[in-house]
Short mmCIF file of C-alpha atoms in Angstrom, two decimals:
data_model
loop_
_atom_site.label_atom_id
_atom_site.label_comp_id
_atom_site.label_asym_id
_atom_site.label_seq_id
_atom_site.Cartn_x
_atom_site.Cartn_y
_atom_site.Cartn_z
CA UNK A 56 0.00 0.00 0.00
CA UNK A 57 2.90 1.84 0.38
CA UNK A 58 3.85 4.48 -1.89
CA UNK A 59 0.39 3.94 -3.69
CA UNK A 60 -1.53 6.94 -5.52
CA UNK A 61 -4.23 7.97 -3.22
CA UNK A 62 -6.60 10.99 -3.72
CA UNK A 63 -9.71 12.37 -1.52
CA UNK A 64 -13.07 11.00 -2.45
CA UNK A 65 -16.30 11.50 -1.08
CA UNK A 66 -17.85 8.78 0.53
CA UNK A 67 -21.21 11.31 -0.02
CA UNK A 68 -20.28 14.19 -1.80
CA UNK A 69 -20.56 17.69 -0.42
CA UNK A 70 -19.69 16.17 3.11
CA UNK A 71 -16.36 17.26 4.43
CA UNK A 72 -13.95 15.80 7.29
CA UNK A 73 -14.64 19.21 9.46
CA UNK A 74 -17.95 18.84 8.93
CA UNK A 75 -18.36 15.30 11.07
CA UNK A 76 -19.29 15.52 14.81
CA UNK A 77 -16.89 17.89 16.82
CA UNK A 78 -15.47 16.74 20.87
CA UNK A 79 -17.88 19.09 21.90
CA UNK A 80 -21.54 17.58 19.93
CA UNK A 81 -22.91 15.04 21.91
CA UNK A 82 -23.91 11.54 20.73
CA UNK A 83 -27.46 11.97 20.96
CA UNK A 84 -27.18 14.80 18.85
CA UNK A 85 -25.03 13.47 16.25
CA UNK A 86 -27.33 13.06 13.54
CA UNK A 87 -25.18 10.67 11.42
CA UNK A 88 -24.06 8.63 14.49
CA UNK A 89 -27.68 8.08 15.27
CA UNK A 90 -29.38 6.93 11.63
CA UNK A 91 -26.50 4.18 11.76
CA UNK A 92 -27.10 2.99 15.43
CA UNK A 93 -31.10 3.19 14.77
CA UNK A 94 -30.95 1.80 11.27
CA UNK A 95 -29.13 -1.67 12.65
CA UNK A 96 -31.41 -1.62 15.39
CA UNK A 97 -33.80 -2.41 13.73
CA UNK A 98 -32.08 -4.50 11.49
CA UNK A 99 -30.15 -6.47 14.38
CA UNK A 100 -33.70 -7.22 15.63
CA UNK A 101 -35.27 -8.76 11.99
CA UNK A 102 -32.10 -10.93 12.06
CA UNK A 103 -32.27 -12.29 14.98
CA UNK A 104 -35.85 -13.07 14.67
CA UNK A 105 -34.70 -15.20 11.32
CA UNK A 106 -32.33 -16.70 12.94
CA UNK A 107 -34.79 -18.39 15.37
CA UNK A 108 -37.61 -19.04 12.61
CA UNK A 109 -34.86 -20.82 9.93
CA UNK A 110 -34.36 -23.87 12.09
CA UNK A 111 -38.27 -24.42 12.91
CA UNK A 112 -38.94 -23.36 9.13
CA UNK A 113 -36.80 -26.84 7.57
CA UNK A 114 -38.16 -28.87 10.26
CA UNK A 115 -41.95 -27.81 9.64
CA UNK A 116 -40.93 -28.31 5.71
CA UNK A 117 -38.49 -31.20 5.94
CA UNK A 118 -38.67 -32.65 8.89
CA UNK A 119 -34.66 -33.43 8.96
CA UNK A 120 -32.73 -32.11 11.40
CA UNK A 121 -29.96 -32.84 8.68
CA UNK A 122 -31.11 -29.86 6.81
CA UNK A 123 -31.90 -27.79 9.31
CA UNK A 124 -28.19 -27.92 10.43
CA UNK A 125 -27.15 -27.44 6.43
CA UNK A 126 -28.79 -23.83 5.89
CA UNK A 127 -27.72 -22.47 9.59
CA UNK A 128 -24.23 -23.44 9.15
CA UNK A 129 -24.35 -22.09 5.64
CA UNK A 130 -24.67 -18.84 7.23
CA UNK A 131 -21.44 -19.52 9.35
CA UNK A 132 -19.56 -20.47 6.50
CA UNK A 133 -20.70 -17.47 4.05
CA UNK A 134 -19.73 -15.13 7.42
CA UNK A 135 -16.16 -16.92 7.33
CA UNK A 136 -15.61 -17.32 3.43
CA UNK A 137 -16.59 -13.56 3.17
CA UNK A 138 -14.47 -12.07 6.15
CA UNK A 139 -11.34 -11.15 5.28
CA UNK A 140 -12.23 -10.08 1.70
CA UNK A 141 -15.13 -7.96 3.33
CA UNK A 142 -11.97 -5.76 5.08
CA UNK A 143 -10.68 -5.63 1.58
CA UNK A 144 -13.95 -4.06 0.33
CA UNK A 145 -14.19 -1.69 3.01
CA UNK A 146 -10.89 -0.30 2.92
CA UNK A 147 -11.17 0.32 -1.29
CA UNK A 148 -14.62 1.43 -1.73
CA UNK A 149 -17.54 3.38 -0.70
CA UNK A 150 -18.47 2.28 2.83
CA UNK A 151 -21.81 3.20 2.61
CA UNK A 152 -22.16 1.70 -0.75
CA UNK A 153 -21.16 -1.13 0.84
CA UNK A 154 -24.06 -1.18 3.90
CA UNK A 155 -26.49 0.11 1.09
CA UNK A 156 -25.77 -3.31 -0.80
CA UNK A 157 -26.01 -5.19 2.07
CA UNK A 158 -28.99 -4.24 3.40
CA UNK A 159 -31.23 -4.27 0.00
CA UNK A 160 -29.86 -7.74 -0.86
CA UNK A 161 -31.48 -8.96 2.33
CA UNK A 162 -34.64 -7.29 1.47
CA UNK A 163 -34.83 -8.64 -1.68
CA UNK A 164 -33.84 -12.13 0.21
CA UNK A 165 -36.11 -12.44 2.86
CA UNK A 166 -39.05 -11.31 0.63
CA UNK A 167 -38.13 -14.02 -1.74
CA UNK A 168 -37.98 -16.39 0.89
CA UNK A 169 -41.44 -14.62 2.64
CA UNK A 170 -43.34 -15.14 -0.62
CA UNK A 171 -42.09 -18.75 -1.26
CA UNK A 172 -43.11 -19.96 2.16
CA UNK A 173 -46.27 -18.45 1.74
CA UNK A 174 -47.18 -19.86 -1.43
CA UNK A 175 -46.05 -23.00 -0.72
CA UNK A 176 -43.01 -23.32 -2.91
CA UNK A 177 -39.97 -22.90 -0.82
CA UNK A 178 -37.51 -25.68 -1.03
CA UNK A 179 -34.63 -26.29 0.86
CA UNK A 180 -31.92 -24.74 -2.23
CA UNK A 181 -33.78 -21.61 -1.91
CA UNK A 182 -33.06 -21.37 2.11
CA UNK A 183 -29.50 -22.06 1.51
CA UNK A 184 -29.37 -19.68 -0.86
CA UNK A 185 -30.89 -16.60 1.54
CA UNK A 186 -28.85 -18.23 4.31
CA UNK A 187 -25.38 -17.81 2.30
CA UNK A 188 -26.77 -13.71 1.29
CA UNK A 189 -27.52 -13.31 4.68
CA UNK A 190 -24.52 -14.39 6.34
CA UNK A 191 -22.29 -12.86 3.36
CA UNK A 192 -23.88 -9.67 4.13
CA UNK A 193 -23.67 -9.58 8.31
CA UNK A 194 -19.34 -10.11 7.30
CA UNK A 195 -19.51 -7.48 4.40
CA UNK A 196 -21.39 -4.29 6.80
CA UNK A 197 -19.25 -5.30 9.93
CA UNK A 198 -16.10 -4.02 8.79
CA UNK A 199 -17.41 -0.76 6.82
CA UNK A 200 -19.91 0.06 9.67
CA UNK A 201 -17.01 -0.35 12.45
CA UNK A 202 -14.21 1.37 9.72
CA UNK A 203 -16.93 4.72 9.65
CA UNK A 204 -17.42 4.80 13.50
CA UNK A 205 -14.10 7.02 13.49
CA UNK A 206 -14.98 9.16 10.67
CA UNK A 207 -18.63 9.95 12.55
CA UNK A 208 -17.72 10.34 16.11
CA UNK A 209 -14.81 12.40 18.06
CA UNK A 210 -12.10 10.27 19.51
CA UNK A 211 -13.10 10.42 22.85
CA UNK A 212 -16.68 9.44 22.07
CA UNK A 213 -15.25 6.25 20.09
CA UNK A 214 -15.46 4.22 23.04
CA UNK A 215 -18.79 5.15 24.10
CA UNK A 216 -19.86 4.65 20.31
CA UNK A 217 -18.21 1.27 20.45
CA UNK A 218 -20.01 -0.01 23.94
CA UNK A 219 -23.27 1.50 22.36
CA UNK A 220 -22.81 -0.86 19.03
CA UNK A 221 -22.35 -3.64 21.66
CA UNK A 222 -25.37 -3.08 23.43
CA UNK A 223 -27.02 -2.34 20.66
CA UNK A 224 -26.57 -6.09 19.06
CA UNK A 225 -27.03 -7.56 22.52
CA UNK A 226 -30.79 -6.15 22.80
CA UNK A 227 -31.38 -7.56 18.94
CA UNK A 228 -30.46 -10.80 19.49
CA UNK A 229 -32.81 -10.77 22.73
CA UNK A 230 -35.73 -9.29 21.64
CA UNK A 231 -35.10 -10.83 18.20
CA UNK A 232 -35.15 -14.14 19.81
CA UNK A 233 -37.70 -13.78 22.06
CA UNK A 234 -40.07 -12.62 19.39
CA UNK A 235 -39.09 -14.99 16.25
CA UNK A 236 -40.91 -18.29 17.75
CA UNK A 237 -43.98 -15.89 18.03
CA UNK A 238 -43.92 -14.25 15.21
CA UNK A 239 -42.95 -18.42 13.15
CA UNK A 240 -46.47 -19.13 15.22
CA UNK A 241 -48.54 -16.56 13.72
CA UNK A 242 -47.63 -17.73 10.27
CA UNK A 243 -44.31 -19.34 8.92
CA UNK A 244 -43.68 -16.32 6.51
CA UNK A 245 -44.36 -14.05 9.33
CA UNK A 246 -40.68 -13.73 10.64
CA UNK A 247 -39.21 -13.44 6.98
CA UNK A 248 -41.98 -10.61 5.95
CA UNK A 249 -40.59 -9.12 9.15
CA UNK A 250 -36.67 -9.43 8.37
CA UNK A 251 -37.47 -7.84 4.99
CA UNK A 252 -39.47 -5.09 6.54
CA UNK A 253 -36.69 -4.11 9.16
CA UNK A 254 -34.06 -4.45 6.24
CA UNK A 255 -35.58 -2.25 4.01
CA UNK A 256 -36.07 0.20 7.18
CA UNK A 257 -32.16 0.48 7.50
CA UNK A 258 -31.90 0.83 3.91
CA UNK A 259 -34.17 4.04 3.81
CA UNK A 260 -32.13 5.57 6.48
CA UNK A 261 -28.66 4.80 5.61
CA UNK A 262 -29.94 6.54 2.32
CA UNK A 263 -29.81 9.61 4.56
CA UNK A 264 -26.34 9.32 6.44
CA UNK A 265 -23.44 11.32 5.76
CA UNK A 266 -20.24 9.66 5.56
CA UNK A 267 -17.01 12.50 5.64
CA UNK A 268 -14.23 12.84 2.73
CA UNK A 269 -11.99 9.90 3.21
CA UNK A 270 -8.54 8.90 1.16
CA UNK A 271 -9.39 6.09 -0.95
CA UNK A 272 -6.77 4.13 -3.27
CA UNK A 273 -6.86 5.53 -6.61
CA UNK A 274 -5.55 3.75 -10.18
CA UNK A 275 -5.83 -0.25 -10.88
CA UNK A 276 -6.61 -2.35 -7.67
CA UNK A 277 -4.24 -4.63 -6.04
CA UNK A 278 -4.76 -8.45 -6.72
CA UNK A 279 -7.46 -9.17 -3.57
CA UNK A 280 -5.31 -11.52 -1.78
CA UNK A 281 -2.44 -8.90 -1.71
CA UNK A 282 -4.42 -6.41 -0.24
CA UNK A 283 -5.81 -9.17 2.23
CA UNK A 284 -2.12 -9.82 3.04
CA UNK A 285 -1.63 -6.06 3.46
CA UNK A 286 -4.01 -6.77 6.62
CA UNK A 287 -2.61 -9.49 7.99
CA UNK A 288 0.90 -8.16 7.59
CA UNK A 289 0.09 -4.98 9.33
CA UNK A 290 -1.81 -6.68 12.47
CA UNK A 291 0.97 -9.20 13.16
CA UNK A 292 3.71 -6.59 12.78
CA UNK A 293 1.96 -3.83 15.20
CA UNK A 294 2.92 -5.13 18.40
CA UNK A 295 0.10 -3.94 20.23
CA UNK A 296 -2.45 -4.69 17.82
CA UNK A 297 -1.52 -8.44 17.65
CA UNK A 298 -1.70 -8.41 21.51
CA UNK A 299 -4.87 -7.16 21.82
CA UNK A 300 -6.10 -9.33 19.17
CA UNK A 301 -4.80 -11.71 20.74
CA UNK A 302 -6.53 -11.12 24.67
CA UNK A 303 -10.13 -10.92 22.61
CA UNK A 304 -8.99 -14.50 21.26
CA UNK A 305 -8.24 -16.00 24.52
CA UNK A 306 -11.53 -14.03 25.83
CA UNK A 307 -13.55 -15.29 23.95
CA UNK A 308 -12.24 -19.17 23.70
CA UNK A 309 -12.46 -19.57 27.40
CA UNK A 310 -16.00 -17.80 28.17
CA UNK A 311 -17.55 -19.96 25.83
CA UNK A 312 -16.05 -23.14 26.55
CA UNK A 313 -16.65 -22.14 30.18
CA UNK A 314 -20.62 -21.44 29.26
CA UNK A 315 -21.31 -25.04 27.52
CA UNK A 316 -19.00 -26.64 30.09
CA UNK A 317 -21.51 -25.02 33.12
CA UNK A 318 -25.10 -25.60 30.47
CA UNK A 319 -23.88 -29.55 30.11
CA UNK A 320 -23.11 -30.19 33.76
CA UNK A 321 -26.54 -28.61 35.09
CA UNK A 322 -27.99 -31.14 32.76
CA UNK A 323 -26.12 -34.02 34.09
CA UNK A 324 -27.49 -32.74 37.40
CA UNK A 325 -30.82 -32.43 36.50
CA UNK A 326 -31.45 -28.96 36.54
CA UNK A 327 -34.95 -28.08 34.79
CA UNK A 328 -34.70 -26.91 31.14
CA UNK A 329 -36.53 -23.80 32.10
CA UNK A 330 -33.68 -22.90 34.86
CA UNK A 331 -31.28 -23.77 31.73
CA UNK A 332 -33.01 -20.87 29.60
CA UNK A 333 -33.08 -18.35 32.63
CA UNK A 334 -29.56 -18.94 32.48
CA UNK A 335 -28.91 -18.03 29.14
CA UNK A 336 -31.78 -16.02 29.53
CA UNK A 337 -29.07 -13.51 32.26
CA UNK A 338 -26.08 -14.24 30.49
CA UNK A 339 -27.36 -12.28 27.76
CA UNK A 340 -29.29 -9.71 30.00
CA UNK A 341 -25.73 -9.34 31.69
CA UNK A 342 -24.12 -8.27 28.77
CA UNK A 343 -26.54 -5.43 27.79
CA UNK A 344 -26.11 -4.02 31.18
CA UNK A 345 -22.36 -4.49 30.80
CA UNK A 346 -22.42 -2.91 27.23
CA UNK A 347 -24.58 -0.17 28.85
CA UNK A 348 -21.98 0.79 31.73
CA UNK A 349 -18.48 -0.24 29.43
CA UNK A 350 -18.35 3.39 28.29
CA UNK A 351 -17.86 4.69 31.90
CA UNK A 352 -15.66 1.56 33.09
CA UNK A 353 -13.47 2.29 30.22
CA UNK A 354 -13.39 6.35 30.76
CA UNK A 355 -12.27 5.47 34.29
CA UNK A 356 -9.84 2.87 34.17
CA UNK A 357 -8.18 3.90 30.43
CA UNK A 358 -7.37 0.95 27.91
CA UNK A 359 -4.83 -1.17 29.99
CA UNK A 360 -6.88 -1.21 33.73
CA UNK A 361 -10.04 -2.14 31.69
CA UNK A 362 -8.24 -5.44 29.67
CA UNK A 363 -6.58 -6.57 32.86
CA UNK A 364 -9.36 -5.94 35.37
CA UNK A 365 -11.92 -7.74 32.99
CA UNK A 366 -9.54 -10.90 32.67
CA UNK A 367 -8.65 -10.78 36.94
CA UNK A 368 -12.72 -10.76 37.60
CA UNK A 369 -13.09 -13.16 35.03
CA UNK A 370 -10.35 -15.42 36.75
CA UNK A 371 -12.14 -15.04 40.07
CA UNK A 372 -15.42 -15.95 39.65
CA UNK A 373 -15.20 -18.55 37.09
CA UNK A 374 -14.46 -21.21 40.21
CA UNK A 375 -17.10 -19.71 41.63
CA UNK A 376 -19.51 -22.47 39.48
CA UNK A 377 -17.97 -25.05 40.99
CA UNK A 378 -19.44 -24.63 44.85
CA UNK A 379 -22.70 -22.78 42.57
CA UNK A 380 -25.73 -26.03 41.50
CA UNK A 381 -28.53 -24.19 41.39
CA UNK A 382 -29.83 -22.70 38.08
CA UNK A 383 -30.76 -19.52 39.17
CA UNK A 384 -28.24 -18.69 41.01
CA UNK A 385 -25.84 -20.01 37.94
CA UNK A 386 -27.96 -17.66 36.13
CA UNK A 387 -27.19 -14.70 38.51
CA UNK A 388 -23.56 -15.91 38.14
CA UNK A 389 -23.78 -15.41 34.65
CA UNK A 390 -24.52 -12.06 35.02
CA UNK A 391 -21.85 -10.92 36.71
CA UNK A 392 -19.94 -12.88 34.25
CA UNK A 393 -21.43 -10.72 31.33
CA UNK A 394 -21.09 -7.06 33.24
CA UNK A 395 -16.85 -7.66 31.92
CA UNK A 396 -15.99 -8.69 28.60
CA UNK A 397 -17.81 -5.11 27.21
CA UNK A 398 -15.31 -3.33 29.03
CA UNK A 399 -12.79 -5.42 27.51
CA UNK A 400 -14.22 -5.49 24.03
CA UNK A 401 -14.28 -1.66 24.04
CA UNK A 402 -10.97 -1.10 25.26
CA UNK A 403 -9.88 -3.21 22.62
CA UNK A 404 -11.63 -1.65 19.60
CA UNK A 405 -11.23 1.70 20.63
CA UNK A 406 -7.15 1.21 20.69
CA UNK A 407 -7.10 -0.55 17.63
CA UNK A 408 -9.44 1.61 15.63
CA UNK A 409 -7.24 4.96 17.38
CA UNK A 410 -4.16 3.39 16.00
CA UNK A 411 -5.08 2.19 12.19
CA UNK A 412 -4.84 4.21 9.47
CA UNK A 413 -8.21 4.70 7.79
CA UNK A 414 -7.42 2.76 4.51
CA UNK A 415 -6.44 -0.38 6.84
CA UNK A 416 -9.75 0.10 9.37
CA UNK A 417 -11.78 -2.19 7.30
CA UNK A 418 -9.15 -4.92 7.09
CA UNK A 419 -8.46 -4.93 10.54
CA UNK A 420 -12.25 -5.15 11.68
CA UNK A 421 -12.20 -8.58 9.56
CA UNK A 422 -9.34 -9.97 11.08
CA UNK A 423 -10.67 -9.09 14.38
CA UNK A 424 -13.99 -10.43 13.87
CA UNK A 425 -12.86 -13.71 11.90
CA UNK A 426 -10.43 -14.40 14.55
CA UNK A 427 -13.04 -13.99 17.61
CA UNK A 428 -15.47 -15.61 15.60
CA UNK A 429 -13.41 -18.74 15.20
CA UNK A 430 -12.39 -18.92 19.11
CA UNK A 431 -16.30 -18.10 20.09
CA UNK A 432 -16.94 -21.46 17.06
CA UNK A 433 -13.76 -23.37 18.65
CA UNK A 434 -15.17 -22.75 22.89
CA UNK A 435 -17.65 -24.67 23.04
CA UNK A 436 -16.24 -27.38 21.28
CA UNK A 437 -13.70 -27.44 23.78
CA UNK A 438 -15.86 -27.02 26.43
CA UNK A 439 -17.78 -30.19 25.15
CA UNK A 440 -14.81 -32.13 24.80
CA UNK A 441 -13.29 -30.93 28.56
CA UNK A 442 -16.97 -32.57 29.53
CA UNK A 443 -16.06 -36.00 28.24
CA UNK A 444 -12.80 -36.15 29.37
CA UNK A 445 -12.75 -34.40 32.58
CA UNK A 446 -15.05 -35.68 35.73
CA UNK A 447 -17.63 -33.43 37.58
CA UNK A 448 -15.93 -30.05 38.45
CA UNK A 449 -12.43 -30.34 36.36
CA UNK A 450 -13.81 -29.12 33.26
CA UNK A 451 -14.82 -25.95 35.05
CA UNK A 452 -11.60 -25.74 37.01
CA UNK A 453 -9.45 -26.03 33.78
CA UNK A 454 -11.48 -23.36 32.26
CA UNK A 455 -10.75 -21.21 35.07
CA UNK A 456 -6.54 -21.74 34.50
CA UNK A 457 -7.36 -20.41 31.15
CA UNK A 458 -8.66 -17.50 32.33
CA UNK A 459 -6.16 -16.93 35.17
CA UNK A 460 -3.12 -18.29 33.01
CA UNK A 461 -4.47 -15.43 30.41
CA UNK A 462 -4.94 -12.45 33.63
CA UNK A 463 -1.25 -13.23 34.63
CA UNK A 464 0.26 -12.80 31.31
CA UNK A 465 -1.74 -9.57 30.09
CA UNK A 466 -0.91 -8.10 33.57
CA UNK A 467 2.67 -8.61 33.00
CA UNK A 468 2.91 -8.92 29.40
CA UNK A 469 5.08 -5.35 28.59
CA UNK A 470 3.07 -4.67 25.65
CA UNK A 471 0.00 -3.95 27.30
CA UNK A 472 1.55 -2.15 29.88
CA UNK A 473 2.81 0.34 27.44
CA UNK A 474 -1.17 1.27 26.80
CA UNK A 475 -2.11 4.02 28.60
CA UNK A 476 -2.64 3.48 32.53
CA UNK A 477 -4.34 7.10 33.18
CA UNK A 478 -8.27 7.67 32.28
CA UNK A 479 -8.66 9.03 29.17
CA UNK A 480 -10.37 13.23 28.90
CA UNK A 481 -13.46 12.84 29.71
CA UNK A 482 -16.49 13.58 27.84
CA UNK A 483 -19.43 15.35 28.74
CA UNK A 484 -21.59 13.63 30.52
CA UNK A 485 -24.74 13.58 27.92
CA UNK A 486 -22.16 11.53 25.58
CA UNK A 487 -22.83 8.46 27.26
#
């Protein structure tokens, strides 16, 4: 990339750089800031809903759990496949182009898939199909949604912007979730009518955002997979980046594998399936309160107190599930659990957005998300196999070394002790 032709193009014309929110414009003024955040509100929620409703939609049709399994994992795969070259995308081209795409070829999906159902002609080729579109798109807006944040909001609102984009998917996929099996019971084209409806939503008011001047790479393109290696090569060579990377890894491998390890020992013990659900039920609850209060966590503790004091509380209540049998009380467990890793996440972000250059934002949100998504795929597969091979409380207990093993290090480790140890300027206090 270096030594490349670049010149300043308008991501929508007439919009300047000095013209994007100042220190001193609150979030919930910021115009631009708020069509994005509403926009995949609603959006998040419509997902979410689908992704409830596509499992019970193959069984009704099929009847094979076979399938079923076939179009949800083809939206894992199309979220992997696309990753990395969705960084690619969002680092070349128009970012709002990009989330423009996105969100009309789910439209156009889910009302194909809405009118099939409802006329009796959907087949199982035509789920896969919206599956792979859907999942292509959730990798493709991830990176130029995340790459924009910095253009939209000041630098010391990025963290609060951050935490809010947290909380803002943790209350889709809950009341998305809670409200697909109802909406699947009212009528099987129901929660697809309603995906389409929330999609085309965000489409109408990204039509409206305002995206600043940004450098963009002008003259012929790269070959993909060298600008994909441009990516990689700049994350594993900035130090701190790769660590931090690195701590979300570790994150989240061991809080999953610690979540299925605790879900499949309260079955062995009997614990009702409706306990099991309020458990999952307050993990999720825990980390929408913990997105909600990350902002202020991280303004008082700055980027290295927040990773290390997530990963030490963490560490000292994951034991805890050993002496803890009872569902609720797991539940309550739980979240406490999920109050942390938003802290963690946003310290993260924020430091690795602050330190990329714009034209490699897009990139590194892929690698980021890819690599987090394959320890969050590879936990509870570990977790499941610590079950088998590990009696009673051991599979808990080795989770918990993780954890600890992973608190030590980033305490010590000199990298992240060269973040910054005072609290950042604060913002005013509407910001949050």
């Amino acid at each position: 990339m270096t030594g490349e032709r670049r010149a300043m193009a308008p991501d929508d014309p007439g919009v300047t750089a000095g013209e994007r929110a100042g220190p001193e414009q609150p979030l919930s003024r910021n115009r631009d800031y708020r069509l994005l955040w509403g926009s995949q509100a609603v959006s998040e929620f419509g997902f979410h809903a689908t992704m409830i409703a596509f499992p019970l939609l193959v069984l009704a049709l099929t009847g094979s759990g076979a399938a079923s399994g076939l179009v949800m994992g083809t939206i894992a795969a199309a979220q992997m496949v696309a990753g990395l070259p969705a960084g690619v995308l969002a680092d070349r081209y128009d970012r709002k182009a990009i989330m423009l795409v996105c969100e009309a070829a789910q439209t156009v999906s889910a009302v194909s898939l809405a009118v099939a159902v409802w006329t009796d002609t959907a087949t199982v080729a035509h789920m896969v199909a919206v599956a792979a579109v859907f999942g292509a798109c959730a990798a493709l807006f991830e990176p130029a949604e995340s790459a924009s944040l910095p253009a939209l909001v000041s630098d010391a609102q990025l963290p609060t912007a951050v935490a809010m984009n947290t909380a803002r998917a943790s209350m889709g996929q809950l009341s998305g979730t809670a409200t697909g099996g109802f909406l699947f019971a009212a009528g099987r084209f129901v929660p697809f009518l309603a995906d389409a409806v929330t999609h085309a939503v965000s489409f109408t008011a990204l039509l409206f955002l305002r995206l600043p001047r940004r450098e963009r790479p002008t003259g012929p393109a790269p070959h993909p997979g060298r600008e994909v290696l441009d990516g990689l090569r700049w994350v594993w060579r900035e130090r701190a980046i790769r660590v931090t990377v690195a701590c979300a890894i570790v994150l989240n491998l061991f809080f999953s594998a610690f979540y299925i390890v605790v879900v499949v020992l309260a079955g062995t013990r009997g614990v009702p399936s409706g306990e099991v659900g309020v458990m999952a039920a307050m993990l999720g609850a825990g980390g929408l309160v913990g997105a909600l209060v990350a902002p202020v966590w991280h303004r008082r503790l700055g980027p290295y107190r927040a990773i290390v004091a997530v990963f030490w509380a963490l560490a000292l209540l994951t034991p805890v599930a050993v002496l803890v049998h009872d569902g609720y009380l797991t539940g309550v467990l739980f979240a406490l659990m999920a109050l942390f890793p938003p802290t963690a996440n946003t310290a993260i972000m924020t430091d690795q957005l602050l330190r990329t250059p714009d034209g490699l934002r897009g990139r590194l949100t892929s690698v980021l998300v890819l690599a987090c998504g394959a320890a969050g795929a590879a936990g509870p597969a570990l977790g499941g196999l610590l079950t088998e091979v590990l009696p009673g409380d051991g599979a808990i207990l080795v989770c918990s070394a993780g954890i600890t093993a992973a608190a030590v290090l980033t305490t010590a480790g000199p990298t992240l002790r060269g973040l910054p140890r005072d609290r950042p300027e604060e913002e005013p206090p509407e910001d949050s």
